[in-house]
Amino acid sequence: MTDSFTLADPNTTDEVPQDHKMVIYQMMTRLFGNKTAVNKMYGTITENGVGKFNDITDPALQALKNLGVSHVWYTGVLEHATMTDYTPYGIAPDDADVVKGRAGSPYAVKDYFDVTPDLAVNVKQRMAEFEALVKRTHANDLKVLIDFIPNHVARSYKSDAKPAGVVDLGEQDDRSKAFAPNNNFYYIPGKAFVVPAGANPLGAAVGPKEDHKYFEMPAKATGNDVFSEHPSINDWYETVKLNYGVDYQNNRQHHFEPVPDTWKKMRDILVFWTRKGVDGFRCDMAEMVPIEFWAYVIPEIKKINPDIVFIGEAYNPQVYRQYLEQGKFDFLYDKVGLYDGLRRLMRGEGNTEDITKVWREESRDFGSHMLRFLENHDEQRIASPDFATDPRTAIPAMTVTATLGSGPVMVYFGQEVGEPANGAEGFSSRDGRTTIFDYWGVPEHQKWMNGGKFDGGRLSAEQKHLRDFYGRLLRLSTSSDAIRRGRFYELQEANNLGKEYEARTVYSYLRYTDKQKLLIVVNFSRDKTLKPTIRIPTEAKQAAGLDPNRFLTYTDLLNNAPATGSLTLTLAPLSAYVFEIKPKE
């Protein structure tokens, strides 16, 4: 008698998907509502303008809600180092030697307990204006995400707004030691900080105090783990690294018991914002902070709000599972896997096998916990020559991004109208990205904003068509039972020998629950119309609960097309289809 066993089906996984289908709209808050179109290189806040909390009006939020959005990530809310002078409001000026760009990087936080004065109409009332935005967002049935930047702060960090009794970061450090478990910073004793020789934050213009003589003694370690008094021009020299009890220069020895002072201070910062009604945090460079801190702090914050969301910016697939299970993150970036693979396909360089590798290997049984996207503030715009030039390349790629799994999906403001990020804004050069360092108007986004009407009144027909696609896709992904919580079955193996099924550029799969069965087919080719006959094998039909002996009908929900009984399809270049499968009556 021999043991019988069944090999796992290589076209699917054992993951029972969880319904985590959030749709996140990331906006660079200072750029979103800016109506000024001057766009002078290195322009000041007066010349180039700046968006305010108050510009994010009810009509703006309703337009996002109608697009299918569930969460708004307000990027750059926390007060950060800047070259704009707010001394009349009691805010200490910053030294241009350690500020990147006229506006400054939102990731060089200057006060964890305050919001950036750029975003307020009445600077003295800036926190009240932010609190009103939170209430307005909630009133429009949307949730609020903000950044939590745990790894580093601005060199000029000093909290003016900290609550009574709070001891500032570094205030009680023993600066004679390179490392001490309860120091908040790392030091280079006896050495003064040296501004990188190539630092030139405003080009030909000279910023406040820009003289390469910024004084810091002893020097603090730089944010990207540079334990030297002279970081390079390519380092995060405007920031300093926070100390979570890891002695990096002594074989990374851990000093986690008793709980380090930095852990407690960062917990209190998260509590502060949670109590202001923030619904979640996008955690910057989460892997640069010890996983033990996350395991400690996330449950602490969930005691206050069990539904609060923690999203980790992560780039090492080898530790994804650890950060989800031990670190207690709700979601992690799927950048190195799905984003990178889709980017290659959109540029005509890739292969759909990259998609297979993501679900089969990288996030095999935790795909529901991966945040998927095609743009964010760190990445190049799809419509830029640096990426794909043609924003329509997003049609197949965004369809896969939104429907491959039941986890969250993200759109960056302007993506939905094909913003190409043209021009050199200043510190942010002509690099295909929308600046996070400069004051700027975002031209194609401004056409949708239409002077504050947020009605797309100045968009071209092509842009309206693109935005309509995003809306149809995002609304479908949040309303469909199969996309929200369905299992997955890939159809590449069943079709790769089919006539006109070019498996390098065509990708197809099922998503299904007991209530709904979907067939998704996309064509990444820019120039080929293909006419394959899609085959759904018997084992796939059985897995999805479809009777292999019944005739079926297919209704394209994405493109609002009538039902058909045939799977001989005409796949236009850069096209996507989401068919609902039903037995023929």
Coordinates of C-alpha atoms in Angstrom, one line a residue:
M1 CA 0.0 0.0 0.0
T2 CA 1.5 3.4 -1.0
D3 CA 0.8 6.8 0.6
S4 CA -1.1 9.0 -1.7
F5 CA -0.6 12.8 -1.7
T6 CA -1.6 15.8 -3.7
L7 CA 0.9 18.3 -4.9
A8 CA 0.0 21.9 -4.2
D9 CA -1.4 23.6 -7.2
P10 CA 1.4 25.9 -8.5
N11 CA -1.2 28.4 -9.9
T12 CA -2.6 29.4 -6.6
T13 CA -1.8 29.7 -2.9
D14 CA -3.3 28.5 0.4
E15 CA -3.7 32.1 1.6
V16 CA -7.2 32.9 2.8
P17 CA -7.4 36.5 1.8
Q18 CA -8.4 39.1 4.3
D19 CA -10.5 42.1 3.3
H20 CA -8.0 45.0 3.6
K21 CA -9.0 46.8 0.4
M22 CA -8.3 50.4 1.4
V23 CA -7.7 53.0 -1.4
I24 CA -5.1 55.5 -0.2
Y25 CA -4.7 58.9 -1.9
Q26 CA -1.4 60.3 -1.1
M27 CA -1.0 64.1 -1.5
M28 CA 2.0 66.3 -0.9
T29 CA -0.1 68.7 1.2
R30 CA 1.8 71.8 0.5
L31 CA 1.4 71.2 -3.3
F32 CA -2.1 69.8 -3.5
G33 CA -4.1 73.1 -3.1
N34 CA -1.6 75.5 -4.6
K35 CA -3.2 77.5 -7.4
T36 CA -0.2 79.6 -8.2
A37 CA 1.3 78.7 -11.6
V38 CA 4.5 80.9 -11.6
N39 CA 6.9 77.9 -11.0
K40 CA 10.1 79.9 -10.7
M41 CA 13.1 77.7 -10.1
Y42 CA 14.1 78.0 -6.4
G43 CA 11.1 80.3 -6.0
T44 CA 10.1 81.5 -2.6
I45 CA 6.7 80.8 -0.9
T46 CA 5.6 84.2 -2.0
E47 CA 6.6 83.7 -5.6
N48 CA 5.5 80.1 -6.2
G49 CA 2.7 79.9 -3.6
V50 CA 1.8 77.0 -1.3
G51 CA -1.2 74.9 -0.6
K52 CA -2.9 75.2 2.8
F53 CA -4.9 72.8 5.0
N54 CA -7.9 75.1 4.2
D55 CA -7.5 74.5 0.4
I56 CA -8.5 70.8 1.0
T57 CA -12.2 71.7 1.0
D58 CA -15.4 69.6 1.1
P59 CA -15.6 69.6 -2.7
A60 CA -12.0 68.4 -2.9
L61 CA -12.7 65.6 -0.4
Q62 CA -15.9 64.6 -2.1
A63 CA -14.1 64.4 -5.4
L64 CA -11.6 62.0 -3.9
K65 CA -14.4 60.0 -2.3
N66 CA -16.1 59.7 -5.6
L67 CA -12.9 58.5 -7.2
G68 CA -13.1 55.5 -4.8
V69 CA -10.7 56.7 -2.2
S70 CA -11.1 55.6 1.5
H71 CA -8.0 57.1 3.1
V72 CA -6.1 60.3 2.5
W73 CA -2.4 60.3 3.4
Y74 CA -1.5 64.0 4.2
T75 CA 2.2 64.0 3.5
G76 CA 4.4 66.7 5.1
V77 CA 2.1 67.7 7.9
L78 CA 4.7 67.6 10.8
E79 CA 6.8 70.8 11.3
H80 CA 10.1 70.4 9.4
A81 CA 13.2 72.5 8.7
T82 CA 12.7 75.2 6.1
M83 CA 14.3 78.3 4.7
T84 CA 11.0 80.3 5.1
D85 CA 11.3 82.7 8.1
Y86 CA 8.7 82.1 10.8
T87 CA 10.6 83.9 13.6
P88 CA 7.7 86.4 14.1
Y89 CA 5.7 83.4 15.3
G90 CA 8.3 82.3 17.8
I91 CA 9.7 79.5 15.6
A92 CA 13.5 79.5 15.5
P93 CA 15.0 80.0 12.0
D94 CA 16.9 77.2 10.2
D95 CA 20.4 77.3 8.8
A96 CA 20.4 76.7 5.0
D97 CA 23.6 74.6 5.4
V98 CA 21.4 71.8 6.7
V99 CA 18.1 72.4 4.8
K100 CA 17.5 70.8 1.4
G101 CA 15.5 73.1 -0.8
R102 CA 13.7 76.4 -0.2
A103 CA 10.7 74.7 1.4
G104 CA 12.7 71.9 3.1
S105 CA 12.3 68.2 3.3
P106 CA 9.1 67.0 5.1
Y107 CA 11.3 64.1 6.3
A108 CA 13.6 66.4 8.4
V109 CA 11.2 66.9 11.3
K110 CA 11.9 69.9 13.5
D111 CA 9.1 69.4 16.0
Y112 CA 7.1 66.2 16.4
F113 CA 4.4 68.0 18.3
D114 CA 3.6 70.7 15.7
V115 CA 2.4 71.1 12.1
T116 CA 4.3 73.0 9.5
P117 CA 3.4 76.7 9.4
D118 CA 3.5 76.7 5.6
L119 CA 0.2 74.9 5.6
A120 CA -1.7 77.4 7.8
V121 CA -3.6 80.5 6.7
N122 CA -3.3 81.8 10.2
V123 CA 0.1 80.6 11.4
K124 CA -0.8 81.1 15.1
Q125 CA -3.8 78.8 14.5
R126 CA -2.0 76.2 12.5
M127 CA -2.9 73.3 14.8
A128 CA -6.5 74.3 14.9
E129 CA -6.5 74.4 11.1
F130 CA -5.1 70.9 11.0
E131 CA -7.6 69.6 13.5
A132 CA -10.4 71.2 11.3
L133 CA -9.0 69.3 8.3
V134 CA -9.2 66.0 10.2
K135 CA -12.8 66.7 11.1
R136 CA -13.6 67.7 7.5
T137 CA -12.0 64.6 6.2
H138 CA -14.0 62.4 8.6
A139 CA -17.2 64.3 7.7
N140 CA -16.6 63.3 4.1
D141 CA -16.4 59.6 5.1
L142 CA -12.6 59.5 4.6
K143 CA -9.9 58.5 7.0
V144 CA -6.7 60.4 7.8
L145 CA -3.1 59.0 7.5
I146 CA 0.0 61.0 8.3
D147 CA 3.7 60.3 8.3
F148 CA 5.5 59.0 11.3
I149 CA 9.3 59.5 10.8
P150 CA 11.0 57.4 13.5
N151 CA 14.5 57.0 12.3
H152 CA 15.8 60.6 12.1
V153 CA 15.0 64.2 12.7
A154 CA 16.3 67.6 11.5
R155 CA 19.6 68.7 12.8
S156 CA 17.8 71.7 14.1
Y157 CA 15.3 69.6 16.1
K158 CA 13.8 71.5 19.0
S159 CA 10.1 71.3 20.0
D160 CA 8.5 74.6 20.8
A161 CA 5.0 73.0 20.9
K162 CA 5.7 70.0 23.2
P163 CA 3.1 69.4 25.9
A164 CA 3.9 70.3 29.5
G165 CA 6.2 67.9 31.1
V166 CA 7.7 66.5 27.9
V167 CA 11.5 66.3 27.9
D168 CA 12.9 67.2 24.4
L169 CA 14.9 64.8 22.3
G170 CA 18.5 64.9 23.3
E171 CA 17.9 67.3 26.2
Q172 CA 19.3 64.9 28.8
D173 CA 21.8 63.0 26.6
D174 CA 25.3 62.4 27.8
R175 CA 27.2 63.9 24.8
S176 CA 30.5 62.7 25.9
K177 CA 29.6 59.2 24.8
A178 CA 29.2 57.9 21.2
F179 CA 26.5 55.6 22.5
A180 CA 24.5 55.3 25.7
P181 CA 21.3 53.2 25.9
N182 CA 19.2 56.1 27.0
N183 CA 20.7 58.8 24.8
N184 CA 18.3 59.9 22.0
F185 CA 21.1 60.6 19.5
Y186 CA 24.5 59.1 18.6
Y187 CA 27.5 61.3 18.9
I188 CA 31.0 61.7 17.5
P189 CA 32.7 62.9 20.7
G190 CA 35.3 65.6 20.2
K191 CA 34.4 66.2 16.6
A192 CA 32.5 69.1 15.1
F193 CA 30.0 68.5 12.3
V194 CA 31.3 69.4 8.8
V195 CA 28.8 70.6 6.1
P196 CA 29.4 68.5 2.9
A197 CA 31.6 70.5 0.5
G198 CA 29.0 70.3 -2.3
A199 CA 26.1 71.5 -0.3
N200 CA 24.3 74.2 -2.4
P201 CA 20.6 74.2 -1.5
L202 CA 19.6 77.2 -3.6
G203 CA 21.8 77.1 -6.6
A204 CA 23.1 80.6 -7.4
A205 CA 21.0 82.1 -4.6
V206 CA 22.2 82.2 -1.0
G207 CA 20.0 80.9 1.8
P208 CA 19.8 82.1 5.4
K209 CA 23.1 81.5 7.2
E210 CA 24.4 79.6 4.2
D211 CA 28.2 79.8 4.8
H212 CA 29.2 76.1 5.4
K213 CA 29.8 77.0 9.1
Y214 CA 26.8 75.3 10.7
F215 CA 28.0 74.6 14.2
E216 CA 27.3 71.3 15.9
M217 CA 29.6 70.1 18.7
P218 CA 29.9 67.2 19.2
A219 CA 28.6 66.1 15.8
K220 CA 25.7 63.8 15.7
A221 CA 25.4 60.7 13.5
T222 CA 23.6 61.3 10.2
G223 CA 20.2 59.8 9.5
N224 CA 21.2 57.2 7.0
D225 CA 23.5 55.5 9.5
V226 CA 26.7 57.6 8.8
F227 CA 28.7 57.6 12.1
S228 CA 31.1 60.3 11.0
E229 CA 31.3 64.1 11.5
H230 CA 31.5 64.6 7.8
P231 CA 28.7 63.0 5.8
S232 CA 28.8 63.2 2.0
I233 CA 26.6 65.3 -0.2
N234 CA 24.7 62.1 -1.1
D235 CA 23.9 61.4 2.5
W236 CA 20.9 62.6 4.5
Y237 CA 23.2 65.2 6.0
E238 CA 20.3 67.5 7.0
T239 CA 19.1 64.8 9.5
V240 CA 20.4 63.0 12.6
K241 CA 19.9 59.4 13.5
L242 CA 17.7 58.5 16.5
N243 CA 19.1 55.9 19.0
Y244 CA 16.7 53.0 19.8
G245 CA 19.3 51.2 21.9
V246 CA 21.3 49.6 19.1
D247 CA 25.1 50.1 19.5
Y248 CA 25.9 50.1 15.8
Q249 CA 29.6 50.5 16.3
N250 CA 29.8 47.6 18.7
N251 CA 28.5 44.7 16.6
R252 CA 25.0 46.2 16.8
Q253 CA 24.6 45.1 20.4
H254 CA 21.0 45.6 21.6
H255 CA 20.2 47.4 24.8
F256 CA 16.4 47.0 25.0
E257 CA 15.9 46.3 28.7
P258 CA 14.9 48.4 30.4
V259 CA 12.9 50.1 27.6
P260 CA 15.1 52.8 26.1
D261 CA 14.1 56.4 26.5
T262 CA 13.7 57.0 22.8
W263 CA 11.1 54.2 22.6
K264 CA 9.0 56.0 25.3
K265 CA 9.3 59.4 23.6
M266 CA 8.2 58.0 20.2
R267 CA 5.3 56.2 21.8
D268 CA 4.2 59.5 23.4
I269 CA 4.4 61.2 20.0
L270 CA 2.2 58.5 18.4
V271 CA -0.3 58.8 21.3
F272 CA -0.4 62.6 20.8
W273 CA -1.5 62.3 17.1
T274 CA -3.8 59.3 17.7
R275 CA -5.7 61.4 20.2
K276 CA -6.1 64.1 17.5
G277 CA -8.1 61.7 15.4
V278 CA -5.5 60.4 13.0
D279 CA -6.5 57.0 11.7
G280 CA -3.1 55.7 10.7
F281 CA 0.6 56.2 10.2
R282 CA 2.8 55.6 7.2
C283 CA 6.1 54.8 8.9
D284 CA 9.1 56.1 7.1
M285 CA 12.1 53.8 6.6
A286 CA 10.6 51.3 9.0
E287 CA 13.4 48.8 8.6
M288 CA 16.0 51.3 9.9
V289 CA 14.4 51.0 13.3
P290 CA 14.6 47.8 15.4
I291 CA 11.7 45.4 14.9
E292 CA 11.5 45.1 18.7
F293 CA 10.5 48.8 18.9
W294 CA 7.6 48.2 16.6
A295 CA 6.5 45.1 18.5
Y296 CA 6.4 47.3 21.6
V297 CA 4.8 50.5 20.2
I298 CA 2.1 49.3 17.8
P299 CA 0.2 47.3 20.4
E300 CA 0.5 50.3 22.8
I301 CA -1.2 52.6 20.2
K302 CA -3.8 50.0 19.4
K303 CA -4.9 50.1 23.1
I304 CA -6.1 53.7 22.3
N305 CA -7.6 52.9 18.9
P306 CA -7.8 49.3 18.0
D307 CA -8.5 50.2 14.3
I308 CA -5.5 52.4 13.8
V309 CA -3.4 51.4 10.8
F310 CA 0.4 51.1 10.6
I311 CA 2.0 51.0 7.2
G312 CA 5.7 50.3 7.0
E313 CA 8.0 51.6 4.2
A314 CA 10.0 48.5 3.6
Y315 CA 12.3 47.3 0.9
N316 CA 13.8 43.9 2.0
P317 CA 11.5 41.0 1.1
Q318 CA 13.6 38.7 3.4
V319 CA 12.1 40.4 6.5
Y320 CA 8.6 41.2 5.3
R321 CA 7.1 38.3 7.3
Q322 CA 9.0 39.3 10.4
Y323 CA 7.8 42.9 10.3
L324 CA 4.2 41.8 9.9
E325 CA 4.2 39.0 12.5
Q326 CA 6.8 40.1 15.1
G327 CA 6.7 43.8 14.3
K328 CA 2.8 43.9 14.2
F329 CA 2.6 46.1 11.1
D330 CA -0.7 46.0 9.3
F331 CA 0.8 46.6 5.9
L332 CA 4.2 46.9 4.1
Y333 CA 5.2 48.5 0.8
D334 CA 5.3 46.1 -2.1
K335 CA 7.9 48.1 -3.9
V336 CA 10.8 45.7 -4.6
G337 CA 8.4 43.1 -5.9
L338 CA 5.2 44.2 -7.6
Y339 CA 6.1 47.9 -8.3
D340 CA 9.5 47.1 -9.8
G341 CA 8.1 44.3 -11.9
L342 CA 5.2 46.4 -13.3
R343 CA 7.6 49.3 -13.9
R344 CA 9.7 47.1 -16.2
L345 CA 6.6 45.9 -18.0
M346 CA 5.3 49.5 -18.4
R347 CA 8.7 50.4 -20.0
G348 CA 8.6 47.5 -22.4
E349 CA 11.5 45.8 -20.6
G350 CA 9.7 43.2 -18.4
N351 CA 7.9 39.9 -18.3
T352 CA 4.7 38.9 -16.6
E353 CA 6.8 36.2 -14.8
D354 CA 7.7 39.0 -12.4
I355 CA 4.1 39.2 -11.3
T356 CA 4.0 35.5 -10.8
K357 CA 7.1 35.6 -8.6
V358 CA 5.5 38.2 -6.3
W359 CA 2.4 36.2 -5.4
R360 CA 4.1 32.8 -5.6
E361 CA 7.3 33.5 -3.6
E362 CA 7.7 37.0 -2.1
S363 CA 4.4 37.5 -0.4
R364 CA 3.0 34.0 -0.9
D365 CA 0.7 33.8 2.1
F366 CA 0.5 37.4 3.2
G367 CA -0.4 39.3 0.0
S368 CA -3.4 40.8 1.8
H369 CA -0.9 42.8 3.9
M370 CA 1.1 44.4 1.0
L371 CA 0.4 48.0 0.0
R372 CA 0.5 48.2 -3.8
F373 CA 1.1 51.3 -5.9
L374 CA 2.6 52.7 -9.1
E375 CA 3.5 56.2 -7.8
N376 CA 4.4 57.9 -4.6
H377 CA 6.6 60.9 -3.6
D378 CA 9.8 58.9 -3.8
E379 CA 9.2 57.4 -7.3
Q380 CA 9.2 58.9 -10.7
R381 CA 5.9 59.9 -12.4
I382 CA 4.5 57.3 -14.9
A383 CA 4.0 60.1 -17.5
S384 CA 7.6 61.4 -17.1
P385 CA 10.2 60.4 -19.8
D386 CA 12.2 58.9 -16.9
F387 CA 9.5 56.2 -16.4
A388 CA 7.1 55.4 -19.2
T389 CA 6.1 58.8 -20.9
D390 CA 2.7 57.5 -21.7
P391 CA 0.3 57.6 -18.7
R392 CA -1.9 55.0 -20.4
T393 CA 0.7 52.4 -19.6
A394 CA -0.9 52.5 -16.1
I395 CA -4.1 50.9 -17.4
P396 CA -3.0 47.3 -17.3
A397 CA -0.5 47.9 -14.5
M398 CA -2.9 49.7 -12.2
T399 CA -5.5 47.1 -12.8
V400 CA -3.1 44.4 -11.6
T401 CA -2.0 46.7 -8.7
A402 CA -5.6 47.1 -7.6
T403 CA -7.0 43.6 -8.2
L404 CA -4.2 41.1 -7.8
G405 CA -4.8 40.8 -4.1
S406 CA -7.2 42.0 -1.3
G407 CA -4.7 44.4 0.3
P408 CA -4.6 48.2 0.1
V409 CA -3.8 50.2 -3.1
M410 CA -2.4 53.7 -3.3
V411 CA -2.6 56.6 -5.9
Y412 CA -0.4 59.7 -5.7
F413 CA -2.0 63.0 -6.4
G414 CA -1.9 63.9 -10.1
Q415 CA -1.3 60.3 -11.1
E416 CA -4.9 60.0 -12.2
V417 CA -4.5 62.8 -14.7
G418 CA -1.1 61.9 -16.0
E419 CA 1.0 64.5 -14.2
P420 CA 4.5 64.2 -15.8
A421 CA 6.6 66.2 -13.3
N422 CA 8.2 68.4 -15.9
G423 CA 10.8 71.0 -15.0
A424 CA 13.6 71.5 -12.6
E425 CA 11.9 72.9 -9.5
G426 CA 15.0 73.9 -7.6
F427 CA 16.7 71.6 -5.2
S428 CA 14.7 68.8 -6.8
S429 CA 16.2 68.6 -10.3
R430 CA 14.6 67.5 -13.5
D431 CA 14.3 63.8 -12.4
G432 CA 10.8 62.7 -13.2
R433 CA 9.6 63.3 -9.6
T434 CA 7.3 66.0 -8.2
T435 CA 9.4 67.9 -5.7
I436 CA 9.2 67.4 -2.0
F437 CA 11.8 70.1 -1.3
D438 CA 10.5 73.2 -3.2
Y439 CA 7.5 75.5 -3.5
W440 CA 5.8 74.6 -6.7
G441 CA 2.5 74.4 -8.6
V442 CA 1.7 71.0 -10.2
P443 CA 0.4 71.9 -13.6
E444 CA -1.8 68.9 -14.7
H445 CA -3.1 68.5 -11.2
Q446 CA -4.0 72.2 -11.2
K447 CA -6.1 71.6 -14.3
W448 CA -8.2 69.1 -12.4
M449 CA -8.3 71.5 -9.4
N450 CA -9.7 74.2 -11.7
G451 CA -9.2 77.1 -9.3
G452 CA -10.7 75.3 -6.4
K453 CA -13.7 73.8 -8.0
F454 CA -12.1 70.3 -8.1
D455 CA -14.2 69.4 -11.1
G456 CA -11.6 68.6 -13.8
G457 CA -12.8 71.6 -15.8
R458 CA -9.5 72.3 -17.5
L459 CA -8.5 68.7 -18.3
S460 CA -8.1 67.5 -21.8
A461 CA -10.3 64.8 -23.2
E462 CA -7.5 62.3 -22.8
Q463 CA -7.0 63.3 -19.2
K464 CA -10.7 63.0 -18.4
H465 CA -10.6 59.5 -20.0
L466 CA -7.6 58.5 -17.8
R467 CA -9.2 59.8 -14.6
D468 CA -12.4 58.1 -15.5
F469 CA -10.5 54.8 -15.8
Y470 CA -8.9 55.3 -12.4
G471 CA -12.4 56.0 -10.9
R472 CA -14.0 52.9 -12.5
L473 CA -11.1 50.7 -11.3
L474 CA -10.9 52.0 -7.8
R475 CA -14.6 51.9 -7.2
L476 CA -14.8 48.4 -8.6
S477 CA -12.0 47.2 -6.4
T478 CA -13.7 48.4 -3.3
S479 CA -17.2 47.3 -4.2
S480 CA -16.4 43.8 -5.6
D481 CA -16.7 40.9 -3.2
A482 CA -14.2 38.9 -5.2
I483 CA -11.5 41.6 -5.2
R484 CA -12.1 42.5 -1.6
R485 CA -11.8 39.0 -0.2
G486 CA -11.5 36.5 -3.0
R487 CA -9.0 33.8 -3.6
F488 CA -6.6 33.9 -6.5
Y489 CA -5.9 31.6 -9.4
E490 CA -3.4 32.4 -12.2
L491 CA -4.2 31.4 -15.7
Q492 CA -0.7 31.8 -17.4
E493 CA 0.1 28.1 -17.4
A494 CA -3.2 27.2 -19.0
N495 CA -2.8 29.8 -21.8
N496 CA 0.9 30.3 -22.5
L497 CA 0.8 28.0 -25.6
G498 CA -2.5 29.6 -26.8
K499 CA -2.6 31.3 -30.2
E500 CA -2.0 35.0 -29.8
Y501 CA -1.7 34.7 -26.1
E502 CA 1.7 36.4 -25.7
A503 CA 2.5 35.4 -22.2
R504 CA 5.3 38.0 -21.8
T505 CA 2.8 40.8 -22.1
V506 CA -0.6 39.3 -21.4
Y507 CA -1.6 38.4 -17.9
S508 CA -4.8 36.7 -16.7
Y509 CA -6.1 35.3 -13.4
L510 CA -9.3 34.6 -11.5
R511 CA -10.5 36.2 -8.2
Y512 CA -13.4 34.4 -6.7
T513 CA -15.6 34.0 -3.6
D514 CA -18.8 32.0 -3.1
K515 CA -20.7 35.2 -4.1
Q516 CA -18.7 36.4 -7.1
K517 CA -16.3 35.0 -9.8
L518 CA -14.0 37.4 -11.8
L519 CA -11.7 36.9 -14.7
I520 CA -9.0 39.7 -15.1
V521 CA -7.1 40.0 -18.3
V522 CA -4.5 42.7 -19.2
N523 CA -2.4 43.5 -22.2
F524 CA 0.9 45.4 -21.5
S525 CA 1.9 45.7 -25.1
R526 CA 2.0 49.3 -26.4
D527 CA 1.4 48.5 -30.0
K528 CA -0.1 45.0 -30.4
T529 CA -3.8 44.1 -30.6
L530 CA -4.0 40.5 -29.6
K531 CA -7.0 38.1 -30.1
P532 CA -6.4 35.1 -27.9
T533 CA -9.0 32.7 -26.7
I534 CA -8.7 32.5 -22.9
R535 CA -8.8 29.0 -21.5
I536 CA -10.0 28.5 -17.9
P537 CA -9.0 24.9 -17.1
T538 CA -11.3 22.5 -15.3
E539 CA -9.3 22.6 -12.1
A540 CA -9.6 26.4 -12.0
K541 CA -13.3 26.2 -12.5
Q542 CA -13.7 23.7 -9.8
A543 CA -11.5 25.8 -7.4
A544 CA -13.7 28.8 -8.1
G545 CA -16.9 26.8 -7.7
L546 CA -17.9 26.9 -11.3
D547 CA -19.7 23.9 -12.9
P548 CA -17.3 22.8 -15.8
N549 CA -20.3 21.4 -17.7
R550 CA -22.4 24.6 -17.8
F551 CA -22.2 27.4 -20.3
L552 CA -21.0 30.6 -18.8
T553 CA -21.4 34.3 -19.6
Y554 CA -18.7 37.0 -19.1
T555 CA -19.6 40.7 -18.4
D556 CA -16.8 43.3 -18.5
L557 CA -17.4 45.3 -15.3
L558 CA -14.4 47.6 -15.8
N559 CA -15.5 48.8 -19.2
N560 CA -19.2 48.5 -18.7
A561 CA -19.6 46.1 -21.7
P562 CA -22.5 43.8 -22.4
A563 CA -22.3 40.1 -21.5
T564 CA -20.8 37.6 -23.9
G565 CA -20.6 33.9 -24.0
S566 CA -17.2 33.8 -25.7
L567 CA -13.7 34.1 -24.3
T568 CA -12.2 34.9 -27.7
L569 CA -11.1 38.4 -26.9
T570 CA -9.8 41.4 -28.7
L571 CA -7.1 42.9 -26.4
A572 CA -6.2 46.4 -27.5
P573 CA -2.8 47.8 -26.7
L574 CA -2.5 48.9 -23.0
S575 CA -5.9 47.5 -22.1
A576 CA -7.5 45.8 -19.1
Y577 CA -10.7 43.8 -18.6
V578 CA -12.5 42.6 -15.5
F579 CA -15.2 40.0 -16.4
E580 CA -17.8 38.8 -14.0
I581 CA -18.5 35.1 -14.7
K582 CA -22.0 33.7 -14.3
P583 CA -23.7 30.5 -15.4
K584 CA -25.8 31.1 -18.5
E585 CA -29.5 31.3 -17.6

